[in-house]
Amino acid sequence: MSLNLERVEERLSTQAIARRLIYLTSTTSTQDIARREAEAGAAHGTAVIAEEQTAGRGRLGRSWVSPAGKNIYVTLLLRPELARLRVLGMAAPLAVVRAVESVTGLAPTLKWPNDVLLSGRKLAGVLIDSELSGSAVKYALLGIGVNVNFDIPEGSEIAPIATSLKREIGSEVSREDVFAALINEFEQLYLHAPPEGIRDAWRQRLETLGREVTVTFRGIVHEGVAEDIGADGSLLLRRADGSQLVVEAGEVTLRAP
Ligand code: BTN
């Protein structure tokens, strides 16, 4: 079933975010459309939402499985200050967590840097493409994918690692309710929460901290204990030889306790 835009509108309480909503039945990636809009001068807060993506993208060059009519695929075009840009990757997953909690009562956790998990499986992901001109931010494209009513195919590559709200609850969840709650929560954080407050709330949800992890980035594998988070959200890894490594990006795998 298609997204009911009237139901979304009734639930949105934002000033700027998603006040202009570009709704597409199918597209390559909402990031592509949002970039085109940004380059054409579209306003801060413009949201591009699609029923289906034929070339959905994930972090680190991966693809994002995006079947039609099941999930949320949205890109928010933002024109933030540099300090806000730095916390977008924390504010967005936190907004997903809060939206899922308020709509379903489930309590997702986070895997560094910005995966949202339920039962240890991935429920949602965040992709940020930003354009800078010197130290000024031209725009940021905040892409969020949430698996809502996705019937994850048995035996598929993603079956062991992905989940959806429907899979966790056993019945369909309103995409409109989740989307509106997500946008409302995100704007609250974006407008009103200080960067340290966002970082602390995000840090509290990270299930990665204190765990033995493997971090892979650009083919290099690091192992150690995920000891803490730096002021900028980087992961502080304590290696077996006692040295500390600051990891700014990568994919974390939790090792068995
Ligand atoms: C990840 O966890 O790897 C990030 C996934 C981001 C997926 C969203 S869906 C909306 C937007 N359009 C895309 O092509 N990707 C992001």
XYZ file of C-alpha atoms and ligand atoms in Angstrom:
273
model
C 0.000 0.000 0.000
C 1.218 3.537 -0.789
C 2.191 5.963 1.928
C -0.770 8.052 3.081
C 0.634 11.579 2.850
C -2.387 13.128 4.585
C -1.819 10.900 7.596
C 1.860 11.942 7.617
C 0.920 15.636 7.394
C -1.527 15.322 10.324
C 1.238 13.930 12.500
C 4.102 16.245 11.550
C 4.784 19.034 14.035
C 7.988 20.427 12.521
C 8.907 23.958 11.498
C 11.260 23.191 8.632
C 12.035 19.502 8.255
C 9.838 17.769 5.664
C 7.642 20.842 5.271
C 8.414 20.340 1.604
C 8.061 16.657 0.797
C 8.991 15.188 -2.573
C 7.227 11.836 -2.861
C 8.338 9.336 -5.507
C 6.914 5.926 -6.299
C 10.292 4.706 -7.547
C 13.765 6.170 -7.898
C 17.390 5.061 -8.094
C 18.289 6.517 -4.691
C 16.655 9.354 -2.760
C 20.224 10.689 -2.306
C 20.410 11.339 -6.073
C 17.181 13.335 -6.163
C 18.053 15.283 -3.026
C 21.458 16.199 -4.500
C 19.819 17.511 -7.643
C 17.412 19.559 -5.509
C 20.263 20.892 -3.354
C 22.267 21.996 -6.368
C 19.148 23.744 -7.711
C 18.887 25.740 -4.448
C 16.097 23.847 -2.654
C 15.342 24.922 0.913
C 16.797 23.464 4.106
C 14.500 20.724 5.354
C 13.338 19.481 1.939
C 12.636 15.742 2.231
C 12.720 13.201 -0.578
C 10.861 9.992 0.178
C 10.419 7.003 -2.122
C 8.324 3.864 -2.062
C 11.138 1.954 -3.764
C 14.806 2.454 -4.634
C 16.328 0.577 -7.537
C 19.902 1.471 -6.534
C 19.665 2.206 -2.800
C 23.041 2.912 -1.240
C 24.514 2.045 2.141
C 27.697 3.142 3.880
C 31.127 2.018 2.716
C 29.970 1.479 -0.860
C 27.386 -1.165 -0.006
C 23.882 -1.391 -1.426
C 20.667 -0.921 0.573
C 17.912 -3.389 -0.211
C 14.846 -1.230 -0.938
C 11.695 -3.174 -1.922
C 8.526 -1.253 -2.837
C 5.843 -0.188 -0.357
C 7.384 -1.763 2.737
C 9.918 0.509 4.345
C 11.041 4.109 4.787
C 13.657 5.505 2.410
C 14.136 9.213 2.990
C 16.791 11.822 2.376
C 16.688 15.151 4.206
C 18.391 18.088 2.543
C 19.992 20.134 5.313
C 22.057 23.286 5.318
C 23.712 23.035 8.750
C 26.559 24.876 10.465
C 29.750 22.819 10.657
C 29.172 22.018 14.369
C 25.706 20.595 13.550
C 27.049 18.644 10.592
C 29.420 16.858 12.962
C 26.575 15.519 15.101
C 24.146 14.562 12.311
C 25.469 11.001 12.338
C 24.503 10.757 16.010
C 21.255 12.749 15.941
C 19.771 10.706 13.089
C 20.071 7.209 14.624
C 18.965 8.623 17.969
C 15.846 10.041 16.309
C 15.148 6.597 14.810
C 15.506 4.971 18.245
C 13.123 7.455 19.849
C 10.573 7.178 17.035
C 10.562 3.372 17.176
C 10.184 3.489 20.951
C 7.274 5.902 20.842
C 5.389 4.074 18.073
C 6.037 0.441 19.046
C 7.410 0.354 22.601
C 10.445 -1.581 21.357
C 13.843 -0.374 22.592
C 16.475 -0.409 19.819
C 20.203 -0.131 20.503
C 22.965 1.404 18.404
C 26.062 -0.100 16.836
C 28.848 2.365 16.184
C 28.744 4.569 14.267
C 25.068 4.766 13.324
C 23.354 1.419 12.838
C 20.065 0.920 14.659
C 19.585 -2.637 15.936
C 16.800 -4.784 17.337
C 17.602 -8.257 18.671
C 21.173 -7.696 17.457
C 20.047 -7.297 13.842
C 20.006 -4.184 11.714
C 16.737 -2.277 11.641
C 17.885 1.034 10.186
C 20.920 2.746 8.724
C 22.119 6.273 8.070
C 24.135 7.607 5.135
C 25.453 11.178 5.056
C 26.817 12.821 1.917
C 28.064 16.350 2.537
C 29.328 19.114 0.283
C 31.724 21.644 1.749
C 33.132 24.821 0.301
C 36.286 25.389 2.378
C 35.025 25.099 5.955
C 31.487 26.196 5.019
C 28.837 23.558 4.568
C 27.010 23.919 1.256
C 24.593 21.160 2.159
C 24.298 17.733 3.716
C 22.168 14.861 2.428
C 21.001 12.816 5.384
C 19.705 9.479 4.115
C 17.786 7.230 6.485
C 16.464 3.764 5.729
C 14.170 2.003 8.217
C 12.912 -1.554 7.710
C 9.272 -1.317 8.737
C 7.145 -4.026 7.095
C 9.913 -5.773 5.213
C 9.387 -9.558 4.982
C 13.052 -10.431 4.857
C 13.425 -13.332 2.434
C 14.397 -16.583 4.180
C 17.791 -17.766 3.058
C 18.736 -14.377 1.585
C 22.139 -12.840 2.217
C 20.684 -10.288 4.630
C 18.389 -12.702 6.549
C 20.902 -13.365 9.372
C 21.820 -9.707 9.860
C 18.694 -7.659 9.114
C 15.354 -7.232 10.806
C 12.212 -5.120 10.472
C 9.582 -3.851 12.889
C 7.149 -6.385 11.432
C 9.614 -9.209 11.999
C 10.090 -8.173 15.638
C 6.426 -7.525 16.465
C 4.746 -10.075 14.234
C 2.303 -7.614 12.653
C 2.369 -4.594 10.337
C 3.347 -1.182 11.681
C 2.148 2.141 10.244
C 4.905 3.599 8.086
C 3.224 7.004 8.371
C 3.428 6.924 12.184
C 7.085 5.882 12.172
C 8.021 8.428 9.514
C 6.269 11.372 11.206
C 7.688 10.440 14.630
C 11.170 10.142 13.127
C 10.980 13.569 11.489
C 9.546 15.201 14.638
C 12.228 13.636 16.854
C 14.969 14.592 14.439
C 13.923 18.234 14.281
C 13.737 18.443 18.078
C 17.333 17.239 18.324
C 18.511 19.368 15.406
C 16.991 22.605 16.691
C 17.146 22.277 20.432
C 19.715 19.752 21.660
C 23.298 20.916 22.282
C 25.934 18.820 20.457
C 27.253 17.371 23.756
C 23.720 16.359 24.764
C 23.243 14.532 21.447
C 26.620 12.827 21.804
C 25.887 11.707 25.380
C 22.417 10.340 24.553
C 23.821 8.520 21.496
C 26.740 7.152 23.545
C 24.369 5.740 26.166
C 22.614 3.662 23.511
C 25.780 2.225 21.983
C 25.898 -1.493 22.633
C 29.419 -1.467 21.175
C 31.115 0.040 24.251
C 32.991 -2.289 26.575
C 32.864 -5.096 23.998
C 35.617 -6.973 22.187
C 35.305 -5.833 18.594
C 36.824 -6.134 15.158
C 36.845 -2.908 13.137
C 37.385 -3.062 9.390
C 38.098 0.011 7.317
C 39.526 0.107 3.785
C 40.578 -3.518 4.093
C 42.527 -3.041 7.335
C 41.293 -5.022 10.323
C 41.817 -3.835 13.902
C 40.944 -5.791 17.032
C 40.513 -4.607 20.588
C 38.072 -3.439 23.222
C 35.755 -0.573 22.227
C 36.725 1.499 25.236
C 35.006 4.821 24.702
C 33.973 7.535 22.265
C 35.989 10.649 21.434
C 34.464 14.139 21.556
C 33.809 13.928 17.796
C 32.179 10.488 17.955
C 35.245 8.496 16.909
C 35.677 5.057 18.462
C 38.528 4.632 20.934
C 39.876 1.108 20.605
C 42.203 -0.410 23.239
C 44.401 -3.021 21.585
C 45.854 -6.110 23.243
C 49.320 -4.466 23.432
C 47.806 -1.626 25.497
C 47.944 0.993 22.741
C 44.910 3.078 21.849
C 43.633 3.531 18.318
C 41.247 6.312 17.294
C 38.891 4.946 14.632
C 36.999 7.553 12.623
C 35.090 5.287 10.241
C 34.587 1.635 9.553
C 32.486 -1.423 10.149
C 32.370 -2.940 13.626
C 31.781 -6.613 14.298
C 31.139 -7.625 17.894
C 33.228 -10.606 18.928
C 31.664 -13.367 21.011
C 31.624 -12.457 24.746
C 23.877 1.988 5.966
O 23.589 1.571 7.079
O 24.733 1.422 5.287
C 23.180 3.221 5.455
C 21.867 2.920 4.786
C 21.162 4.167 4.283
C 19.945 3.859 3.452
C 19.174 5.084 3.090
S 17.609 4.749 2.361
C 17.417 6.420 1.947
C 18.768 6.902 1.458
N 18.929 6.576 0.051
C 19.909 5.697 -0.146
O 20.249 5.251 -1.270
N 20.468 5.352 1.007
C 19.856 6.050 2.124
